[in-house]
């Protein structure tokens, strides 16, 4: 569990500009405490003790506001922080969550797409959401108008749980007409944000938010995306994170699907129904999907980790070699190695190699 | 040019059951005259001179009916018989054509799909037909309801020419409401059939007809096809013939596109507009497409043929080796070799190898 000072320092880190998040994450992964990382970064910014004190105050205010709003902060260092998200290069330092945390224990798939979707796009999002949820897969999306909200609604209709990741504080529901949907989501799933409670929905937050949507998920399914859709950002982030990208085809005359069809040209798997997604992820296409396998593995003793077991302490190995020895697919390997790095069990050895400590 | 007895014998061969067409084609390719092939086949059928005389009568009747109906028979042995079609394993012995034969000199693309197409499918067929025709590509289809007729109409609207291949005699327009469309097609393109004039549109003729649609074309584009669509037969024939297969995506909820999406899963290129087709075929995507390159090459002295040039007489070579030496893509190579075989310049040497004679 995270100590209170750690939580406060992690919140403070999250209040620093996004451009230094990745560096902060690397320092934390290398074993430095949040307090030390914060000190190092602030020293460089010449803000000094005054900036530190201001950040502390804002962090305490955020924590207090969270308590008042029924929001639970889930710091990166917490064992129940989602392992898939912890494995990306720039995980949120703190997730502010409202709802049922058990939703994070199941395999998740992101359904993303156009805010101005066609009736076909909305119907597909809703059906995929329902069918995935009915199989026990958590549906992740962004609570936006159009495809996002249709996917959430579908998941609820399918009797499953869904996670909405916001580009504003977890208590600032945007668009406002989705307030009731957000409440319904919280009953069995989660509304979450990396932004402190009360943060307004500013445009700059949405691309950042997208990395969380893909980071929580094993796959991102793009349902309707034009050529410059934000969903394509999510798809690119998903590929960077080693996740699967799939796309639903559609009308070729409206221009609404140029982005999704572009993904298909680039090799994304075509999705007509939920089975296509489950099959691609190697999940059972009939019956309920088991609890997230990676998540369960994460709670096992580290010495029994299949990736760790194939590394000899002090002998660096590259990804291909580790993939071959462990039998873990390269796309899944990098996140696993990041997890192990975060636990201080492996370190980077240069040239893309990893070494067991 | 074909002598009159040859034409009559080729017509007679076409009146034999389809199950022996391939064998007859192989004998003709090996250099046997139509009269000899006909005699050989009839000897085996124990029909004897009576059957031969009956076939002759029917052939003469067909030729006479063709003259009355403004239909021109184009036998396989004629230099203006389309080279691409001549290269398939079971080319029609005679094409009965009505219209402008110059349409056979341009590169052709088949647009095929559902008879009960959605408004989206019809609009796509019409747009692709118009855009291909405007670039000088001949649009080939089957004059059926739905996608076929939309493709023909689009080609005419685009100011180009189009070829309709029928599953009945060239003078038996089916469905009857397309009689006027057929007349419009003939003004700049062709209505054609391998069936003798007056043949009614029987179900068994349509799958056979499909091999002509793909055989005339460099590529087959499937626009809307359910899981058991006849267009999938055409697509499979196209692959067998070494032609490209492309597919237009669409609605995933209606079931109308399960066949087309299946082709995309299997590696067919995705088509959103005519440029996608031209690009796949290596044709210029701006400006008019030149006369068919294969056609022009066919009239060049055979000794300058790039495929022939890389074969040493008497030394069999397999497809991979020929492709490597000639620089001709394997998919294009087989039709070329069939052409050369038809000209008596190469022969099959067993084990899928070819030898220059």
XYZ file of C-alpha atoms in Angstrom:
714
model
C 0.000 0.000 0.000
C 1.016 3.564 -0.598
C 1.885 5.713 2.360
C 0.115 9.052 2.652
C 3.258 11.115 1.864
C 3.837 8.981 -1.246
C 0.281 9.594 -2.438
C 0.661 13.313 -1.869
C 3.951 13.372 -3.792
C 2.491 11.321 -6.648
C -0.408 13.779 -6.870
C 2.131 16.612 -6.927
C 3.998 14.899 -9.758
C 0.763 14.630 -11.703
C 0.318 18.381 -11.334
C 3.606 19.039 -13.136
C 3.439 19.620 -16.933
C 2.800 16.453 -19.010
C 6.098 16.922 -20.855
C 8.014 15.706 -17.798
C 5.717 12.815 -16.847
C 7.686 10.292 -18.831
C 10.958 11.284 -17.205
C 9.345 11.156 -13.783
C 7.991 7.700 -14.567
C 11.453 6.495 -15.561
C 12.940 7.755 -12.295
C 10.197 6.055 -10.272
C 10.784 2.826 -12.203
C 14.463 3.021 -11.410
C 13.540 2.873 -7.722
C 13.520 6.521 -6.656
C 10.762 7.503 -4.229
C 8.084 9.963 -5.365
C 9.472 12.531 -2.876
C 12.965 12.285 -4.344
C 11.752 12.460 -7.958
C 9.647 15.487 -7.106
C 12.618 17.191 -5.449
C 14.894 16.478 -8.405
C 12.422 17.807 -10.938
C 11.565 20.897 -8.939
C 15.244 21.680 -8.360
C 15.685 21.837 -12.125
C 12.669 24.084 -12.557
C 14.106 26.713 -10.179
C 10.740 26.903 -8.485
C 12.291 25.886 -5.237
C 10.528 25.335 -1.928
C 7.746 27.766 -2.816
C 6.622 25.672 -5.811
C 6.881 22.520 -3.716
C 4.674 24.023 -1.016
C 2.159 25.179 -3.605
C 2.054 21.707 -5.149
C 1.601 20.155 -1.693
C -1.333 22.449 -1.020
C -2.929 21.630 -4.372
C -2.377 17.910 -3.768
C -4.035 18.120 -0.337
C -6.923 20.116 -1.788
C -7.360 17.483 -4.523
C -7.358 14.653 -1.974
C -9.896 16.481 0.184
C -12.118 17.246 -2.796
C -11.910 13.592 -3.767
C -13.146 12.475 -0.360
C -16.038 14.942 -0.579
C -16.909 13.707 -4.094
C -16.722 9.996 -3.326
C -13.596 9.692 -5.479
C -10.846 7.215 -4.596
C -7.269 8.010 -5.611
C -5.448 4.935 -6.884
C -1.699 5.646 -7.005
C 0.628 3.868 -9.427
C 2.372 2.211 -6.500
C -0.837 0.547 -5.300
C -1.035 -3.229 -5.948
C -4.545 -2.808 -7.352
C -3.384 -0.250 -9.928
C -4.134 -1.931 -13.300
C -1.036 -3.819 -14.412
C -1.607 -3.171 -18.121
C -1.688 0.564 -17.530
C 1.316 0.433 -15.184
C 3.278 -1.069 -18.057
C 3.012 1.882 -20.465
C 5.912 4.312 -20.602
C 3.925 7.197 -19.100
C 1.328 5.766 -16.742
C -0.791 8.185 -14.741
C 0.793 8.710 -11.288
C -2.654 8.653 -9.751
C -5.986 7.441 -11.108
C -8.951 9.206 -9.556
C -11.745 6.684 -9.650
C -15.401 6.539 -8.803
C -17.351 3.296 -8.838
C -16.529 -0.389 -8.538
C -12.761 -1.084 -8.605
C -13.389 -4.786 -9.364
C -13.887 -3.682 -12.984
C -10.098 -3.395 -13.226
C -9.640 -7.110 -12.597
C -11.085 -8.262 -15.892
C -9.585 -8.131 -19.387
C -10.543 -4.890 -21.056
C -11.133 -3.786 -24.636
C -11.451 -0.173 -25.761
C -14.197 0.804 -28.201
C -13.546 4.243 -29.665
C -14.846 6.249 -32.564
C -16.547 9.292 -33.924
C -18.497 11.727 -31.778
C -20.703 12.393 -34.825
C -21.271 8.754 -35.666
C -23.791 7.402 -38.155
C -26.687 5.230 -36.997
C -24.634 2.238 -38.240
C -21.632 3.275 -36.142
C -23.765 3.788 -33.048
C -25.533 0.459 -33.524
C -22.211 -1.367 -33.989
C -20.709 0.277 -30.879
C -23.719 -0.669 -28.816
C -23.798 -4.237 -30.067
C -20.072 -4.815 -29.617
C -20.268 -3.226 -26.147
C -23.148 -5.498 -25.179
C -21.606 -8.669 -26.597
C -18.191 -8.054 -25.035
C -19.717 -7.188 -21.663
C -21.911 -10.270 -21.760
C -18.717 -12.355 -22.092
C -17.125 -10.677 -19.087
C -14.867 -8.287 -21.005
C -14.754 -4.748 -19.601
C -15.519 -2.086 -22.208
C -13.280 0.984 -21.958
C -14.171 4.255 -23.653
C -14.171 8.017 -23.181
C -17.802 8.922 -22.318
C -17.905 11.206 -25.365
C -20.919 11.713 -27.570
C -21.405 9.200 -30.378
C -19.503 5.923 -30.405
C -18.085 6.236 -26.857
C -21.380 6.590 -25.062
C -23.027 3.984 -27.315
C -20.273 1.532 -26.314
C -20.773 2.270 -22.588
C -24.550 1.936 -22.924
C -24.143 -1.318 -24.801
C -21.907 -2.739 -22.073
C -24.471 -1.846 -19.402
C -27.261 -3.346 -21.509
C -25.145 -6.492 -21.862
C -25.044 -6.817 -18.083
C -21.328 -6.156 -17.790
C -19.135 -3.384 -16.516
C -17.520 -0.532 -18.360
C -14.838 2.047 -17.622
C -15.121 5.681 -18.713
C -11.855 7.604 -18.838
C -12.419 11.350 -18.767
C -10.471 14.317 -20.098
C -11.595 16.263 -17.022
C -11.760 15.545 -13.285
C -13.687 12.396 -12.383
C -16.341 14.658 -10.879
C -16.646 16.896 -13.949
C -18.827 14.965 -16.363
C -18.429 16.109 -19.939
C -20.570 16.341 -21.995
C -23.005 17.274 -19.195
C -25.877 15.268 -20.691
C -23.921 12.118 -19.867
C -24.173 12.718 -16.084
C -26.805 10.023 -15.695
C -24.849 7.595 -17.861
C -21.796 8.235 -15.647
C -23.822 7.326 -12.552
C -25.002 4.128 -14.210
C -21.435 3.251 -15.176
C -20.253 3.696 -11.559
C -22.736 1.117 -10.296
C -20.734 -1.775 -11.743
C -17.756 -0.095 -13.375
C -15.591 2.978 -13.053
C -15.474 6.602 -14.061
C -11.827 7.637 -13.883
C -9.371 10.370 -14.679
C -5.728 11.149 -14.063
C -6.729 14.775 -13.604
C -7.386 16.031 -10.095
C -11.031 16.441 -9.122
C -12.551 19.642 -10.419
C -10.299 19.892 -13.492
C -12.303 21.301 -16.424
C -12.421 19.459 -19.794
C -9.754 21.327 -21.781
C -8.867 20.218 -25.333
C -5.245 19.446 -24.406
C -6.373 16.771 -21.953
C -8.126 14.558 -24.492
C -5.125 13.235 -26.429
C -3.451 12.518 -23.052
C -6.592 10.763 -21.886
C -6.469 8.514 -24.962
C -3.240 6.845 -23.787
C -5.113 5.703 -20.672
C -7.969 4.264 -22.725
C -5.535 2.194 -24.770
C -3.252 1.547 -21.797
C -6.044 -0.077 -19.795
C -7.003 -2.291 -22.728
C -5.690 -5.337 -24.517
C -7.088 -4.068 -27.777
C -8.483 -0.891 -29.267
C -11.377 -1.265 -31.690
C -11.965 1.750 -33.919
C -15.575 1.926 -34.964
C -15.987 5.046 -37.062
C -13.088 7.357 -37.662
C -12.541 9.912 -40.360
C -9.105 10.781 -41.624
C -8.251 13.105 -38.738
C -10.139 11.411 -35.959
C -8.852 11.403 -32.395
C -9.544 7.680 -32.449
C -6.566 7.299 -34.748
C -4.412 8.864 -32.016
C -5.726 6.216 -29.650
C -4.962 3.531 -32.232
C -1.406 4.791 -32.675
C -0.887 4.924 -28.910
C -2.225 1.385 -28.665
C 0.331 0.176 -31.198
C 3.101 2.017 -29.310
C 1.927 0.263 -26.168
C 1.987 -3.143 -27.847
C -1.789 -3.528 -27.877
C -3.905 -4.915 -30.696
C -5.672 -2.505 -33.021
C -8.816 -3.613 -34.822
C -11.274 -1.708 -36.957
C -14.882 -1.970 -38.056
C -15.476 -1.324 -41.779
C -18.369 0.689 -43.111
C -19.689 3.050 -45.742
C -17.020 4.120 -48.246
C -18.913 7.106 -49.627
C -19.433 9.216 -46.509
C -15.766 9.656 -45.618
C -16.673 8.642 -42.059
C -14.604 5.489 -42.285
C -11.480 6.634 -44.085
C -9.509 6.393 -40.862
C -10.820 2.960 -39.937
C -10.273 1.664 -43.476
C -6.763 3.103 -43.388
C -6.100 0.971 -40.309
C -7.410 -2.094 -42.172
C -5.049 -1.322 -45.056
C -2.234 -1.178 -42.532
C -3.084 -4.624 -41.239
C -5.605 -4.014 -38.467
C -7.933 -6.975 -38.102
C -11.428 -6.500 -39.471
C -14.213 -6.619 -36.891
C -17.740 -7.605 -37.777
C -18.770 -8.901 -34.366
C -17.466 -9.470 -30.824
C -16.171 -12.925 -31.737
C -13.634 -11.321 -34.076
C -12.217 -9.391 -31.104
C -12.211 -12.309 -28.683
C -10.571 -14.534 -31.256
C -7.840 -11.995 -31.956
C -7.105 -11.759 -28.237
C -7.106 -15.498 -27.754
C -10.079 -15.266 -25.391
C -12.778 -17.959 -25.393
C -15.495 -17.062 -27.893
C -18.147 -18.953 -25.988
C -18.800 -18.697 -22.267
C -17.428 -16.085 -19.906
C -13.894 -14.777 -20.173
C -11.776 -15.564 -17.096
C -10.275 -12.929 -14.812
C -7.412 -11.072 -16.408
C -4.551 -13.537 -16.720
C -1.838 -10.904 -16.549
C -3.446 -9.492 -13.444
C -3.426 -12.865 -11.709
C 0.116 -13.551 -12.748
C 1.106 -10.212 -11.281
C 0.088 -11.314 -7.790
C 2.110 -14.528 -8.022
C 5.573 -14.624 -6.434
C 7.929 -12.844 -8.805
C 10.417 -15.669 -8.854
C 7.783 -17.762 -10.595
C 7.279 -15.171 -13.297
C 7.842 -16.890 -16.649
C 9.663 -13.877 -18.081
C 11.829 -13.376 -15.031
C 12.610 -17.082 -14.878
C 14.275 -16.993 -18.280
C 16.631 -14.166 -17.380
C 19.958 -14.888 -15.728
C 20.875 -12.196 -13.168
C 23.536 -9.883 -14.573
C 23.259 -11.164 -18.149
C 21.471 -8.704 -20.406
C 19.187 -10.165 -23.081
C 17.339 -8.547 -25.946
C 13.607 -8.759 -26.590
C 13.854 -11.431 -29.257
C 15.880 -13.683 -27.020
C 13.547 -13.179 -24.059
C 10.525 -13.794 -26.299
C 12.034 -17.015 -27.559
C 13.028 -18.291 -24.138
C 9.823 -17.309 -22.322
C 7.354 -18.112 -25.099
C 5.689 -14.748 -24.448
C 4.747 -12.921 -27.690
C 6.908 -9.820 -28.275
C 3.832 -7.554 -28.228
C 3.009 -8.766 -24.713
C 6.580 -8.912 -23.562
C 7.397 -5.227 -23.358
C 4.554 -4.420 -20.963
C 5.605 -7.387 -18.794
C 9.190 -6.190 -18.718
C 8.043 -2.714 -17.756
C 6.088 -4.212 -14.887
C 9.136 -6.125 -13.723
C 11.216 -2.979 -14.082
C 8.696 -1.103 -11.979
C 9.029 -3.762 -9.295
C 12.800 -3.309 -9.414
C 13.344 -6.882 -10.618
C 14.805 -6.079 -14.033
C 16.637 -3.046 -15.389
C 17.406 -1.723 -18.864
C 20.874 -2.568 -20.033
C 21.146 -0.352 -23.115
C 20.628 -1.344 -26.730
C 17.050 -2.325 -25.944
C 18.235 -5.128 -23.653
C 16.995 -6.024 -20.193
C 18.867 -7.528 -17.274
C 17.622 -9.297 -14.165
C 18.797 -7.607 -10.973
C -8.381 -15.405 -89.192
C -10.580 -18.396 -88.604
C -11.761 -20.383 -91.563
C -15.477 -21.053 -91.824
C -15.159 -24.785 -91.046
C -13.049 -23.928 -87.966
C -15.731 -21.537 -86.724
C -18.420 -24.114 -87.280
C -16.393 -26.756 -85.409
C -15.664 -24.363 -82.543
C -19.375 -23.615 -82.256
C -20.027 -27.365 -82.233
C -17.472 -27.813 -79.448
C -19.256 -25.109 -77.439
C -22.477 -27.093 -77.791
C -20.926 -30.093 -76.028
C -21.437 -30.368 -72.254
C -19.325 -27.923 -70.169
C -17.621 -30.840 -68.373
C -15.520 -31.543 -71.460
C -14.673 -27.951 -72.396
C -11.430 -27.953 -70.457
C -10.216 -31.118 -72.129
C -11.162 -29.738 -75.537
C -9.260 -26.538 -74.751
C -6.178 -28.531 -73.801
C -6.299 -30.446 -77.083
C -6.680 -27.217 -79.068
C -3.731 -25.696 -77.165
C -1.653 -28.725 -78.026
C -2.146 -27.845 -81.683
C -5.052 -30.077 -82.721
C -7.557 -28.484 -85.103
C -11.151 -27.917 -83.919
C -12.335 -30.567 -86.415
C -9.951 -33.175 -84.988
C -10.797 -32.365 -81.377
C -14.487 -32.588 -82.184
C -14.012 -35.948 -83.886
C -12.000 -37.322 -80.958
C -14.546 -36.244 -78.391
C -17.531 -37.486 -80.371
C -15.865 -40.845 -80.999
C -15.670 -41.327 -77.240
C -19.278 -40.344 -76.760
C -20.479 -43.049 -79.150
C -22.784 -40.530 -80.758
C -21.064 -41.071 -84.071
C -21.819 -39.317 -87.337
C -25.425 -38.632 -86.364
C -24.395 -36.504 -83.386
C -21.804 -34.725 -85.508
C -24.398 -33.892 -88.142
C -26.813 -32.645 -85.486
C -24.112 -30.433 -83.988
C -23.244 -29.078 -87.432
C -26.872 -28.203 -88.027
C -27.156 -26.479 -84.667
C -23.912 -24.592 -85.319
C -25.152 -23.394 -88.709
C -28.473 -22.376 -87.179
C -26.636 -20.438 -84.473
C -24.472 -18.649 -87.041
C -27.506 -17.761 -89.130
C -29.427 -16.535 -86.109
C -26.401 -14.449 -85.147
C -26.358 -12.741 -88.540
C -30.075 -11.985 -88.238
C -29.580 -10.593 -84.748
C -26.559 -8.424 -85.537
C -24.368 -10.724 -83.429
C -20.729 -11.339 -84.380
C -19.125 -14.654 -83.424
C -15.546 -14.198 -82.215
C -13.775 -17.581 -82.125
C -10.903 -18.344 -79.776
C -8.558 -18.664 -82.730
C -9.248 -15.104 -83.920
C -6.394 -12.613 -83.275
C -8.881 -10.136 -81.816
C -10.139 -12.653 -79.255
C -9.217 -11.054 -75.883
C -5.804 -12.347 -74.831
C -6.626 -12.326 -71.114
C -9.624 -14.573 -71.677
C -7.670 -16.810 -74.068
C -5.246 -17.454 -71.224
C -7.696 -19.105 -68.815
C -7.819 -22.881 -68.706
C -11.338 -23.094 -70.143
C -11.863 -20.145 -72.479
C -15.105 -19.964 -74.450
C -14.597 -21.485 -77.899
C -16.701 -18.718 -79.390
C -17.781 -15.366 -77.963
C -21.032 -14.118 -79.453
C -20.791 -10.357 -79.326
C -22.956 -7.404 -80.121
C -21.604 -3.854 -80.085
C -18.198 -2.225 -80.421
C -15.329 -4.745 -80.423
C -12.787 -1.977 -79.675
C -13.916 -2.303 -76.045
C -11.791 -5.460 -75.879
C -8.597 -3.518 -76.535
C -8.531 -1.676 -73.233
C -7.638 -2.990 -69.783
C -10.757 -4.254 -68.055
C -11.935 -4.518 -64.458
C -14.954 -6.510 -63.307
C -17.379 -4.999 -60.810
C -19.649 -7.650 -59.342
C -21.991 -7.902 -56.395
C -25.409 -8.460 -54.995
C -28.565 -8.411 -57.073
C -30.398 -7.139 -53.981
C -27.871 -4.445 -53.158
C -28.337 -1.659 -50.627
C -28.447 1.971 -51.761
C -24.808 2.191 -50.588
C -23.782 -0.773 -52.715
C -25.571 0.611 -55.778
C -24.046 4.054 -55.295
C -20.547 2.576 -54.897
C -20.955 0.409 -58.018
C -22.121 3.389 -60.030
C -19.328 5.646 -58.797
C -16.579 3.076 -59.339
C -18.015 2.292 -62.782
C -18.027 5.970 -63.731
C -14.556 6.704 -62.364
C -12.946 3.656 -63.975
C -14.640 4.348 -67.315
C -13.559 7.985 -67.201
C -9.943 6.759 -66.943
C -10.327 4.496 -69.943
C -10.780 1.246 -68.062
C -13.509 -1.021 -69.430
C -16.022 -2.108 -66.801
C -17.067 -5.761 -67.057
C -20.149 -7.120 -65.325
C -23.119 -9.413 -65.765
C -26.093 -7.125 -66.564
C -27.901 -8.478 -63.514
C -30.130 -6.452 -61.247
C -28.410 -4.557 -58.453
C -24.656 -4.028 -58.473
C -24.082 -5.291 -62.047
C -26.440 -2.895 -63.773
C -25.353 -0.017 -61.515
C -21.757 -0.650 -62.591
C -22.700 -0.679 -66.291
C -24.772 2.494 -65.889
C -21.929 4.187 -64.042
C -19.483 3.318 -66.823
C -21.806 4.802 -69.432
C -22.315 7.914 -67.295
C -18.533 8.189 -67.000
C -18.284 8.353 -70.769
C -16.506 5.027 -71.125
C -17.337 1.611 -72.422
C -18.551 -1.454 -70.600
C -18.930 -5.143 -71.350
C -21.941 -7.181 -70.228
C -21.433 -10.948 -70.140
C -24.728 -12.812 -70.178
C -25.865 -16.186 -68.855
C -28.111 -16.499 -71.911
C -27.711 -15.870 -75.634
C -26.449 -12.392 -76.511
C -29.896 -11.706 -77.979
C -31.792 -12.882 -74.895
C -31.578 -9.999 -72.465
C -32.190 -11.044 -68.880
C -33.655 -9.548 -66.810
C -35.949 -8.182 -69.546
C -36.116 -4.710 -68.009
C -32.431 -4.271 -68.891
C -33.128 -4.385 -72.654
C -32.644 -0.654 -73.017
C -29.461 -0.728 -70.905
C -28.128 -3.490 -73.163
C -28.721 -1.295 -76.238
C -26.910 1.594 -74.568
C -23.986 -0.690 -73.670
C -23.673 -1.851 -77.295
C -23.210 1.719 -78.540
C -19.661 1.904 -77.143
C -19.111 -1.499 -75.545
C -20.212 -5.076 -75.887
C -22.968 -7.425 -74.862
C -21.533 -10.925 -75.099
C -22.130 -14.564 -74.324
C -20.526 -17.908 -75.008
C -23.987 -19.362 -75.428
C -25.449 -19.593 -78.915
C -28.043 -16.975 -79.827
C -31.472 -17.754 -78.483
C -30.210 -19.719 -75.450
C -32.529 -19.050 -72.481
C -31.094 -17.845 -69.118
C -30.883 -21.108 -67.178
C -29.423 -21.161 -63.633
C -26.589 -23.512 -64.638
C -25.216 -20.946 -67.081
C -24.518 -18.229 -64.512
C -21.586 -19.793 -62.629
C -20.035 -20.642 -66.055
C -20.623 -17.074 -67.188
C -18.717 -15.818 -64.138
C -15.431 -17.298 -65.375
C -15.751 -15.095 -68.475
C -16.348 -11.975 -66.373
C -13.170 -12.627 -64.384
C -11.296 -13.981 -67.387
C -11.783 -10.777 -69.364
C -10.585 -8.680 -66.438
C -7.356 -7.837 -64.697
C -9.163 -7.568 -61.404
C -12.495 -8.451 -59.863
C -13.954 -5.971 -57.390
C -16.646 -7.385 -55.121
C -19.003 -4.670 -54.002
C -21.675 -6.307 -51.900
C -21.673 -10.012 -51.321
C -23.311 -12.057 -48.623
C -21.843 -15.314 -47.413
C -23.197 -17.388 -50.314
C -23.088 -14.824 -53.055
C -22.349 -15.779 -56.653
C -19.826 -12.949 -56.614
C -17.653 -15.079 -54.363
C -17.613 -17.703 -57.106
C -16.381 -15.023 -59.491
C -13.748 -13.980 -56.933
C -12.523 -17.557 -56.554
C -12.380 -18.020 -60.320
C -10.421 -14.767 -60.569
C -7.853 -16.058 -58.082
C -7.626 -19.348 -60.000
C -7.019 -17.314 -63.144
C -4.274 -15.260 -61.499
C -6.317 -12.070 -61.397
C -6.468 -9.577 -58.549
C -9.418 -9.689 -56.167
C -10.451 -6.555 -54.324
C -13.452 -5.821 -52.130
C -15.451 -2.839 -50.970
C -16.263 -2.835 -47.247
C -19.614 -1.825 -45.843
C -22.230 -2.245 -43.175
C -21.377 -5.035 -40.694
C -24.868 -5.414 -39.248
C -26.907 -6.256 -42.332
C -25.005 -9.402 -43.302
C -24.834 -8.048 -46.858
C -21.077 -7.739 -46.692
C -20.005 -10.914 -44.942
C -18.660 -12.275 -48.201
C -16.784 -9.097 -49.127
C -15.365 -8.781 -45.605
C -14.330 -12.418 -45.756
C -12.309 -11.591 -48.870
C -10.680 -8.689 -47.009
C -9.763 -11.045 -44.159
C -8.175 -13.327 -46.732
C -6.011 -10.516 -48.044
C -8.099 -8.852 -50.756
C -7.215 -5.201 -51.095
C -9.733 -2.766 -49.673
C -11.414 -0.474 -52.191
C -12.796 2.903 -51.249
C -12.479 4.536 -54.651
C -11.289 3.900 -58.217
C -7.741 5.011 -57.365
C -7.404 2.009 -55.050
C -8.108 -0.278 -58.019
C -5.844 1.547 -60.475
C -3.043 1.615 -57.933
C -3.331 -2.119 -57.284
C -3.126 -2.806 -61.018
C -0.184 -0.478 -61.524
C -2.261 1.733 -63.834
C -1.813 5.531 -63.777
C -4.157 7.090 -61.238
C -4.350 10.376 -63.112
C -5.003 10.767 -66.818
C -6.251 8.087 -69.174
C -5.107 4.497 -68.952
C -3.223 3.348 -72.089
C -4.415 0.554 -74.348
C -4.054 -2.817 -72.769
C -0.338 -3.522 -72.453
C -0.713 -7.290 -72.625
C -2.763 -6.879 -75.772
C -0.092 -4.797 -77.438
C 2.653 -7.154 -76.336
C 0.659 -9.976 -77.852
C 1.013 -8.486 -81.324
C 4.786 -8.055 -80.961
C 7.072 -10.715 -82.400
C 7.061 -13.599 -79.973
C 10.822 -13.814 -79.854
C 10.805 -10.439 -78.099
C 8.436 -11.615 -75.459
C 10.085 -11.010 -72.080
C 8.815 -14.295 -70.661
C 9.797 -16.310 -73.697
C 13.202 -14.627 -73.812
C 14.129 -15.992 -70.402
C 13.342 -19.597 -71.310
C 15.989 -21.757 -72.919
C 14.463 -24.153 -75.489
C 14.270 -27.667 -74.083
C 15.080 -26.661 -70.497
C 11.981 -26.765 -68.279
C 11.697 -24.058 -65.610
C 9.245 -23.622 -62.781
C 7.080 -20.565 -62.160
C 9.326 -19.103 -59.474
C 12.384 -19.299 -61.677
C 10.577 -17.767 -64.656
C 9.164 -15.009 -62.455
C 12.622 -14.227 -61.132
C 14.293 -14.197 -64.544
C 11.560 -12.296 -66.379
C 10.628 -9.862 -63.630
C 6.951 -10.643 -64.313
C 4.910 -11.046 -61.107
C 3.793 -14.666 -60.530
C 0.120 -13.640 -60.617
C 0.586 -12.215 -64.116
C 2.918 -14.932 -65.266
C 0.506 -17.842 -65.507
C -1.856 -16.121 -67.954
C 1.166 -15.111 -70.067
C 2.438 -18.669 -70.118
C -0.986 -19.915 -71.122
C -0.981 -17.455 -73.996
C 2.429 -18.682 -75.119
C 1.225 -22.247 -74.753
C -1.786 -21.413 -76.908
C 0.576 -20.032 -79.557
C 2.514 -23.288 -79.421
C 5.657 -21.513 -78.151
C 5.879 -23.152 -74.748
C 4.614 -26.458 -73.405
C 4.004 -27.884 -69.951
C 6.787 -30.090 -68.735
C 5.182 -31.686 -65.675
C 5.621 -30.658 -62.049
C 4.171 -27.248 -62.861
C 7.142 -26.437 -65.125
C 7.126 -24.909 -68.571
C 9.494 -25.456 -71.461
C 10.153 -23.392 -74.573
C 9.593 -25.381 -77.755
